């Protein structure tokens, strides 16, 4: 018996191993094993094939152990992983490593359960009103020679009344030590057994059951089309375009109900930062224990157990973030990708650099499943697919209960002197007076993102990243936002020793401070990466808003998504320009969608909402379209620009990133690769742009260059890149990363 095994390494190669007799009936395709690797190492690998014969005549090694009792990668997932590896140019081992997000040493947690050997009746003797424990007789026990101590009697009494219970709970309820319990076990009166306990993310939380509201006409129309597709068990993609607060989630819930009714499972993807308790509760309150939740904030044990519940078919609905697209659901009938335009669905920092939305579409196709892509601001790609008829278009054009869309007002900051325009100040003051809440949004954290010596003009930058350092007020340090470099704020310039140092630009900390100054009586909190690093802090802040304990919440993207706060009636955007000037072909799309999302936080309750956007480019089309809630207007303008410049959705892009600690090397190698690409592309079938220094020219000590490929011929483009890089024998000291459909190219 020979095993084909892949490892989580960047080399795309299958290794063959033999199996010792003792493990023959344990191994199966889709399980993990430990195997010797190289001279001394031992590694975990994935069995991807089993065969009876082997061609090579070299000596093979035995695997050491089989890690999994059960298959963790089903056949369906194996095929999906293969597709991902090919499309995103990663090794199969890397993809499988990403698909099974728990360590091989994870185990189930077992608890000791104490039970009575026989079920006796506890009879209270009728002496007095309140019998002491010693007065209680326990029927049905072996009486001869048995005298129960006070503690033992208490244990028996509790068990007889409550039935089997975990040992720890029994000790807690009776207040006895473990010794009387042990004695009873030894006397064969009590029994002890083991039961698997799931580490549930919701243990301390009982979520009450909700029933569906009466759907609106638009919801009904969408639901019935989706439901027909689910029942037909045919592949179909629906773009559900619904403004914020239009009730998209209710459409999702109906679709899941439909899938369950024909015994099919459902997968719901939600961007990590929107995957809050409140979001999850909407699914759990409808479907209870049938829901499993998978995201990166779970503990290892919780993630493992949720995964196990899915594998064992105890959970038929998975609600999760990006990598949950690989959840081992069987009989998949429905996939939902909420906020499908979100760039966080793209894994950008390690292989496979996959886009979970696109993988989800492929997975739906493999399974003849229905997939719903939901958004208030669909990605240009998805909307284009809906326009060309590749996707079915469904729309929820109005908010629930005919709540009006918030009124959006633009303040031209070229006319204003202060951080907060007088209009925005007035509006905030009015909210505080009326006991309503305000959200203040700024897309940049820290205090001042730009520190410069006024004497010599030196700008403080991270020594490892060439990125300007941001001043953080709370610990009076300068921090790099791309690596963990930080240093105390300098008293004087490191170059000229001048003491006139200017802190300019604004971040969320400075905004918060300014609000404190303007509104000393207001209750203010800030939510960004810096204030939410502790587990649960994110939820804690959101709960305070919901409970009305805060007047003003200041924050970054984190506050823009998915939250439903009925008492928030004002949203202020301090500066909407930061994103627009990014060197990224999607910068306008990102700005439009972010402004629309942030604006969508206002007026979700009974009271009308208002949005004030401060900007230096009031005429910009992405800002103008956001004022009018005019998606189509934005789309028409943007799609024209994409077509002219041959950007997606008209082409596919591949970003080839070259990283090295040596500046010259990064530059030389990118030229070498470009030349090779050009040579292999004589008819210029593929557009090759570059090489160029990346906008982020150095991150964590690595100098960065990139080459951009553009083409509608996906296969040919991929082949060109792989072949060209393969032909050059490049040194190990340089990293070459091929990023297919990149989400950003900074
Ligand atoms: P979206 O996801 O489109 O932003 P939600 O699904 O969050 O919108 O819906 C907004 C609010 O309206 C939620 O509080 C939801 O419970 C409520 N809602 C949704 N559908 C209905 C309905 N048919 N009748 C009454 N309330 C509804
Ligand atoms: Zn840095």
Coordinates of N, CA and C in Angstrom, one line a residue, residues 5 37 42 68 75 102 118 218 274 323 371 416 445 451 489 511 534 620 658 666-667 737 743:
X5 N 1.2 11.8 -0.5 CA 1.1 12.8 0.6 C 1.6 14.1 0.1
X37 N 10.4 13.6 7.2 CA 10.6 14.4 6.1 C 12.0 14.9 6.2
X42 N 10.0 15.7 11.1 CA 8.8 15.0 11.0 C 7.7 16.0 10.7
X68 N -5.8 11.6 12.1 CA -7.3 11.7 12.2 C -8.0 10.4 12.3
X75 N -14.1 14.3 -0.2 CA -13.8 14.2 -1.7 C -14.1 15.5 -2.4
X102 N -7.3 23.7 12.0 CA -7.0 23.4 13.4 C -5.8 22.5 13.4
X118 N -28.1 2.5 40.3 CA -29.6 2.3 40.2 C -30.3 3.6 40.5
X218 N -41.0 42.9 -1.8 CA -39.7 42.7 -2.4 C -39.0 41.4 -1.9
X274 N -17.7 42.0 10.5 CA -19.2 42.1 10.7 C -19.7 40.9 11.5
X323 N -12.3 31.7 5.7 CA -11.9 30.3 5.5 C -13.0 29.3 5.7
X371 N -26.4 30.1 -5.0 CA -25.5 31.0 -4.2 C -26.1 32.4 -4.3
X416 N -13.3 75.5 5.6 CA -13.4 75.3 7.0 C -12.0 75.4 7.6
X445 N -6.3 55.4 12.1 CA -6.2 55.3 13.6 C -5.0 56.0 14.1
X451 N 4.8 63.0 11.3 CA 5.6 63.7 12.3 C 6.9 64.3 11.6
X489 N 8.1 58.8 21.6 CA 8.1 60.0 20.8 C 9.3 60.8 21.1
X511 N -9.2 62.8 16.9 CA -10.6 63.1 16.7 C -11.3 63.0 18.0
X534 N -8.0 43.2 22.9 CA -8.4 42.2 24.0 C -9.6 41.5 23.5
X620 N -16.3 65.1 -6.5 CA -15.9 63.8 -7.0 C -17.1 62.9 -7.2
X658 N 7.8 41.0 -6.0 CA 9.2 40.5 -5.8 C 9.7 41.1 -4.5
X666 N 16.2 43.0 -5.4 CA 14.7 43.1 -5.7 C 14.5 43.8 -7.0
X667 N 15.3 44.8 -7.3 CA 15.2 45.6 -8.5 C 15.7 44.8 -9.7
X737 N 5.9 36.2 -5.5 CA 4.5 35.9 -5.1 C 3.6 36.2 -6.3
X743 N -6.5 42.1 -4.6 CA -7.4 43.0 -4.0 C -6.8 44.4 -3.9

